[in-house]
Coordinates of C-alpha atoms in Angstrom, one line a residue:
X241 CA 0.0 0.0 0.0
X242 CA 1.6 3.3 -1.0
X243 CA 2.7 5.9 1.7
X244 CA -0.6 8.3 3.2
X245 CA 0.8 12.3 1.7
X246 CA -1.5 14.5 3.2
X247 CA -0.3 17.5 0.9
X248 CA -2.4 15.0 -1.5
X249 CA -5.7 16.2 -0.3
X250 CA -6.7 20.1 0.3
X251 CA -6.9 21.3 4.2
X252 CA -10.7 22.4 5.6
X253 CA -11.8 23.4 9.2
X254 CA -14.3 22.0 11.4
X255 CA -17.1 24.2 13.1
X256 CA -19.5 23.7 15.5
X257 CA -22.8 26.3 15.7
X258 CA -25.0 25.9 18.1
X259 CA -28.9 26.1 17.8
X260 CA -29.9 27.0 21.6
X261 CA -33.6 26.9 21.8
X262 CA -36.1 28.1 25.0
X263 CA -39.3 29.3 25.6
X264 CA -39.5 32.9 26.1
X265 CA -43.4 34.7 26.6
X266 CA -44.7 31.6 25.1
X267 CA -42.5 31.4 22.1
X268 CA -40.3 29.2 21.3
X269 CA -36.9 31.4 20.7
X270 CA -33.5 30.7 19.4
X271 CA -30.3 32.5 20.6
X272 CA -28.6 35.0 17.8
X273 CA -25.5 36.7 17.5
X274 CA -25.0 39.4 15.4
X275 CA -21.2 39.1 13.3
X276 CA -18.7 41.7 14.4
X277 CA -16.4 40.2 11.5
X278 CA -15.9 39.1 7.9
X279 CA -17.4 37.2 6.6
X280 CA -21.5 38.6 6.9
X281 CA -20.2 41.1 9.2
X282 CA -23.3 42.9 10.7
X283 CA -26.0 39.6 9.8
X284 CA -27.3 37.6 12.1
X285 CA -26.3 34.1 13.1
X286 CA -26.7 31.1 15.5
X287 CA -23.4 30.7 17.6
X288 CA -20.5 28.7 17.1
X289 CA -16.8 28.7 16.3
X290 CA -13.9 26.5 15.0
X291 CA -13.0 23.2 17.0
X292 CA -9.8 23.2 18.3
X293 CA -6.6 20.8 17.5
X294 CA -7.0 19.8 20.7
X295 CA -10.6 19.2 21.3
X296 CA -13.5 16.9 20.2
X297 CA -16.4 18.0 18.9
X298 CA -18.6 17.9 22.1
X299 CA -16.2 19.7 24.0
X300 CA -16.0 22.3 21.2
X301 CA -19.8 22.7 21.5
X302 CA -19.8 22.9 25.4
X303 CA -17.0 25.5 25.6
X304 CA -19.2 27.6 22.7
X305 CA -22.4 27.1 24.9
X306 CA -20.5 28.3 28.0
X307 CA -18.6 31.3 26.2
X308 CA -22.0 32.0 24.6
X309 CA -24.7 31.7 27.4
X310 CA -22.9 30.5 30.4
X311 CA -24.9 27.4 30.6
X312 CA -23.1 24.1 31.0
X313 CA -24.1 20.9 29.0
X314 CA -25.0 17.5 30.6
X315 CA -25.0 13.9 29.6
X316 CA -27.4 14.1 26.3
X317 CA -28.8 10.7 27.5
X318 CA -30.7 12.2 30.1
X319 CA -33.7 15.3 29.0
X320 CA -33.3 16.7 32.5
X321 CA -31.1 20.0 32.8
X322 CA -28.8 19.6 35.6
X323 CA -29.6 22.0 39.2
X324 CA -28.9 25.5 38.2
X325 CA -27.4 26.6 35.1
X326 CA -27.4 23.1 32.8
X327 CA -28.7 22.4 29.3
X328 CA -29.9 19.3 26.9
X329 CA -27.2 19.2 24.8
X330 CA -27.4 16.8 21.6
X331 CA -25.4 16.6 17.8
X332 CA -27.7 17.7 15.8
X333 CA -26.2 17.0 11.5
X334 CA -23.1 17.7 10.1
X335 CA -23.1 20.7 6.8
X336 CA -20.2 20.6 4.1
X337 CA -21.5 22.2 1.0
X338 CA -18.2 23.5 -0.3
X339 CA -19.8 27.1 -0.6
X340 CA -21.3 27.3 2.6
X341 CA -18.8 29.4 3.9
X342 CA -16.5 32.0 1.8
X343 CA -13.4 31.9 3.4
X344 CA -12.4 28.3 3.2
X345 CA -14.1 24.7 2.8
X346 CA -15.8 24.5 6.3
X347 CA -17.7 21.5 7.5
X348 CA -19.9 22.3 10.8
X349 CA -20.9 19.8 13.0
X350 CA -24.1 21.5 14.4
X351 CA -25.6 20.5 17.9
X352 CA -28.8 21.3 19.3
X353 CA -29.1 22.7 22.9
X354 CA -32.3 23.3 25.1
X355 CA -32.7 24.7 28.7
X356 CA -35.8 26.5 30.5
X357 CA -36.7 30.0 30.2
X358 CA -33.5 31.5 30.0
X359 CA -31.9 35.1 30.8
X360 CA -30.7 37.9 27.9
X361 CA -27.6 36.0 26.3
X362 CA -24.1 37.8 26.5
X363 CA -22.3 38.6 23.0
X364 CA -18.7 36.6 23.0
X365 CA -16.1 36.0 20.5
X366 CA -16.5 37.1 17.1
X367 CA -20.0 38.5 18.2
X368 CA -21.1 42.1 19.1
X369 CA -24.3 41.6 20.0
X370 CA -26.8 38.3 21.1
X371 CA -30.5 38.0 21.5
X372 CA -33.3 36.0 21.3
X373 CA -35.4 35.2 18.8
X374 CA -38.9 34.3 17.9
X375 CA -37.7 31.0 15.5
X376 CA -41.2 32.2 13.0
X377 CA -39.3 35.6 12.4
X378 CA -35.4 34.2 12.1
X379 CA -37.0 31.5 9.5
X380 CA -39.7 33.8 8.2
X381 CA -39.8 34.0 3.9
X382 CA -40.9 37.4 3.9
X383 CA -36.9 38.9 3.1
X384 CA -35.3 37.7 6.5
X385 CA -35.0 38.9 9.9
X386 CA -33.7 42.2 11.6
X387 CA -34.8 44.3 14.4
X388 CA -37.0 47.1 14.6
X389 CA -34.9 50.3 12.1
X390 CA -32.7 46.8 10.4
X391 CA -33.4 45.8 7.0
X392 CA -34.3 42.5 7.4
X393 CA -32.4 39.5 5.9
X394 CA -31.7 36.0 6.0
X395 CA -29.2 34.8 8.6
X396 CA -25.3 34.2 7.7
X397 CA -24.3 31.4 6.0
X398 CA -26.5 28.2 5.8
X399 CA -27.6 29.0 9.5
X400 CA -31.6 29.3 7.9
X401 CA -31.4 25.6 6.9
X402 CA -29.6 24.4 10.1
X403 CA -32.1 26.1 12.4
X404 CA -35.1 24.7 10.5
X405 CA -33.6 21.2 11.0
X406 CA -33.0 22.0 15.0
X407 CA -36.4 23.1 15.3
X408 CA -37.6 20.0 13.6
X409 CA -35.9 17.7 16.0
X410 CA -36.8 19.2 19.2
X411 CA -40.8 19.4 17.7
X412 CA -40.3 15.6 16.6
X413 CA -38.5 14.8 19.5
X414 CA -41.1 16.1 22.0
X415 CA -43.3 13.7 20.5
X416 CA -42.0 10.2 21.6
X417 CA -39.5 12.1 24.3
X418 CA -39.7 13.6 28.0
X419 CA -37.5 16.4 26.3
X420 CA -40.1 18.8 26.2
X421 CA -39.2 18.5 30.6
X422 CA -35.8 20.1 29.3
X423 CA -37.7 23.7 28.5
X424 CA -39.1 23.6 32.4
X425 CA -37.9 24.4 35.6
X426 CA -37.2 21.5 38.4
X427 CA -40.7 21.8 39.3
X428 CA -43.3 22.6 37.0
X429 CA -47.2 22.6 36.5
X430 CA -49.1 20.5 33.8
X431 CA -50.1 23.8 32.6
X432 CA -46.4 24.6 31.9
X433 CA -45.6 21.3 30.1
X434 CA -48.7 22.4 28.0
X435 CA -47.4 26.0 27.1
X436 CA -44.0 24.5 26.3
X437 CA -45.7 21.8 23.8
X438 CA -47.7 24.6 22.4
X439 CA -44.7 27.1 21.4
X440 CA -42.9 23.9 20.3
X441 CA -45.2 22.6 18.1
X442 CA -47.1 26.4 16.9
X443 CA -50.3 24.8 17.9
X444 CA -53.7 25.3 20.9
X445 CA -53.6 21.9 22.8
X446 CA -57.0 21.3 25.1
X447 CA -56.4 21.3 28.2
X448 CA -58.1 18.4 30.1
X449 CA -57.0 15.9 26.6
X450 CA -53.5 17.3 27.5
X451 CA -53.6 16.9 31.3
X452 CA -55.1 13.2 30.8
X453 CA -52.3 12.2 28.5
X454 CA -49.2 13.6 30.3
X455 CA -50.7 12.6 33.8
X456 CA -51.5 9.3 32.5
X457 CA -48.5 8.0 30.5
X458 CA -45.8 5.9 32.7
X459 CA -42.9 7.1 34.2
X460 CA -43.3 10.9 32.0
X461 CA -44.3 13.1 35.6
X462 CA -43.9 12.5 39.1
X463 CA -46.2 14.7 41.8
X464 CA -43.3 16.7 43.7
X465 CA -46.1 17.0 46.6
X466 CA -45.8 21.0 46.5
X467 CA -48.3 23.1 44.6
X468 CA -48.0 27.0 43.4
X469 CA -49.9 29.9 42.6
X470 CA -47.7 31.7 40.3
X471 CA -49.6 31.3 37.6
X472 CA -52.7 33.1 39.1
X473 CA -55.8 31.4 40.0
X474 CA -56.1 28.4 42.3
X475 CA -53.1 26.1 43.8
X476 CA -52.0 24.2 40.7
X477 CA -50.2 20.8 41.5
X478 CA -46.1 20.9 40.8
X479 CA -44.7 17.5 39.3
X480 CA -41.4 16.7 38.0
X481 CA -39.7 15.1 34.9
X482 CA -40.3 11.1 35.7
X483 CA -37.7 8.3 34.8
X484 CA -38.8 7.8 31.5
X485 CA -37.0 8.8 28.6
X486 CA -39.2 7.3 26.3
X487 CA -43.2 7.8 26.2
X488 CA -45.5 5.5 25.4
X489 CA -47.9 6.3 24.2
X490 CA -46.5 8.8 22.8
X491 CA -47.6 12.9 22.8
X492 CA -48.6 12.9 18.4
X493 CA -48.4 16.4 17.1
X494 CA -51.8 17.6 16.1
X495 CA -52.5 17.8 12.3
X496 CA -52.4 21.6 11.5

């Protein structure tokens, strides 16, 4: 066998971008950063940077996550958060259209990241500015997104097409998963779980069907014996996430 030269094949760098999703005043929202550099300098974009010669790719996306939001990822077997500040954190697809990025072949490695309600993000690296986002605006067709005075456009580099397929998997995911648990606090209501499904999945769910389901499938919630009042109106029963990482039967997205 001859001798591996690899001045045979060209060099190309490895990114990871992050699609960090949460509920925000109902809505499910994705974290933006707007580019303080070259390329798309000024556009929006989900985070990210390059991985490291030292690093794998899930360290890569936990250091961005941290240097991004200050949450730390935990074991993406489990769709709990950790106490505090943790996060779901999963790999979502890999991209490597040749074009997808200007400067240089770049193949990204994107991973998807969900936590509960969380606070206004922090701009870092290459980044002057983050946000949240409604994910209908940042994906909308009508010329892009901007905010209010911006000329709207679509965001930097294939990050449209990577978001769509982040947002698929968490609204597929809460279907047959407990993640939907990983948008809530420790202790939640049913009424909660049910606002989280909704801004997921763009869609009304009835309440009582809804309460019946997610109180009656196996292992999903557990009654944390406490109850709250946060919400207005009478004492509504907390519960947390259950053991189950699997549902059966599962929570089927409603035909729209």
């Amino acid at each position: 066998m001859s001798p591996y030269d690899p001045s045979a094949f060209p060099p190309f760098a490895v990114t990871v971008d992050l699609v960090v999703l949460t509920v925000r005043r109902h809505a499910l929202c994705a974290l933006v950063v707007r580019r303080g550099e070259q390329p798309f300098q000024g556009r929006w974009a989900l985070p990210g940077g390059f991985v490291r010669p030292d690093e794998d790719l899930g360290a890569a996306a936990a250091r961005e996550l941290v240097e991004e939001t200050g949450l730390c990822a935990h074991d993406p077997g489990s769709p709990l958060p950790e106490a505090g500040n943790g996060a779901h954190l999963e790999q979502l697809a890999t991209y490597g259209d040749p074009g997808r990025d200007p400067r240089m072949r770049v193949v990204s490695v994107a991973h998807l990241v969900l936590a509960p309600d969380l606070p206004a993000p922090r701009a870092g690296g290459d980044a002057n500015s983050a946000r949240w986002a409604p994910v209908d605006e940042l994906l909308s067709k009508e010329g892009g997104f901007g905010r209010e005075g911006e000329q709207p456009a679509p965001l930097a580099f294939d990050h449209a097409l990577i978001l769509a397929d982040g947002v698929e998997r968490a609204r597929s995911k809460i279907e047959y998963s407990s993640l939907a648990t990983a948008f809530c606090p420790p202790e939640f209501t049913v009424g909660e779980l049910r606002r989280v499904y909704e801004a997921v999945w763009g869609v009304a769910l009835d309440p009582r069907n809804f309460h019946r389901k997610v109180t009656g499938t196996p292992g999903f919630l557990v009654p944390s014996g406490g109850t709250t009042t946060r919400q207005g109106g009478r004492p509504a029963q907390l519960f947390r996430a259950g053991g189950a990482t699997l549902l059966n039967p599962p929570m089927l997205r409603p035909e729209v």
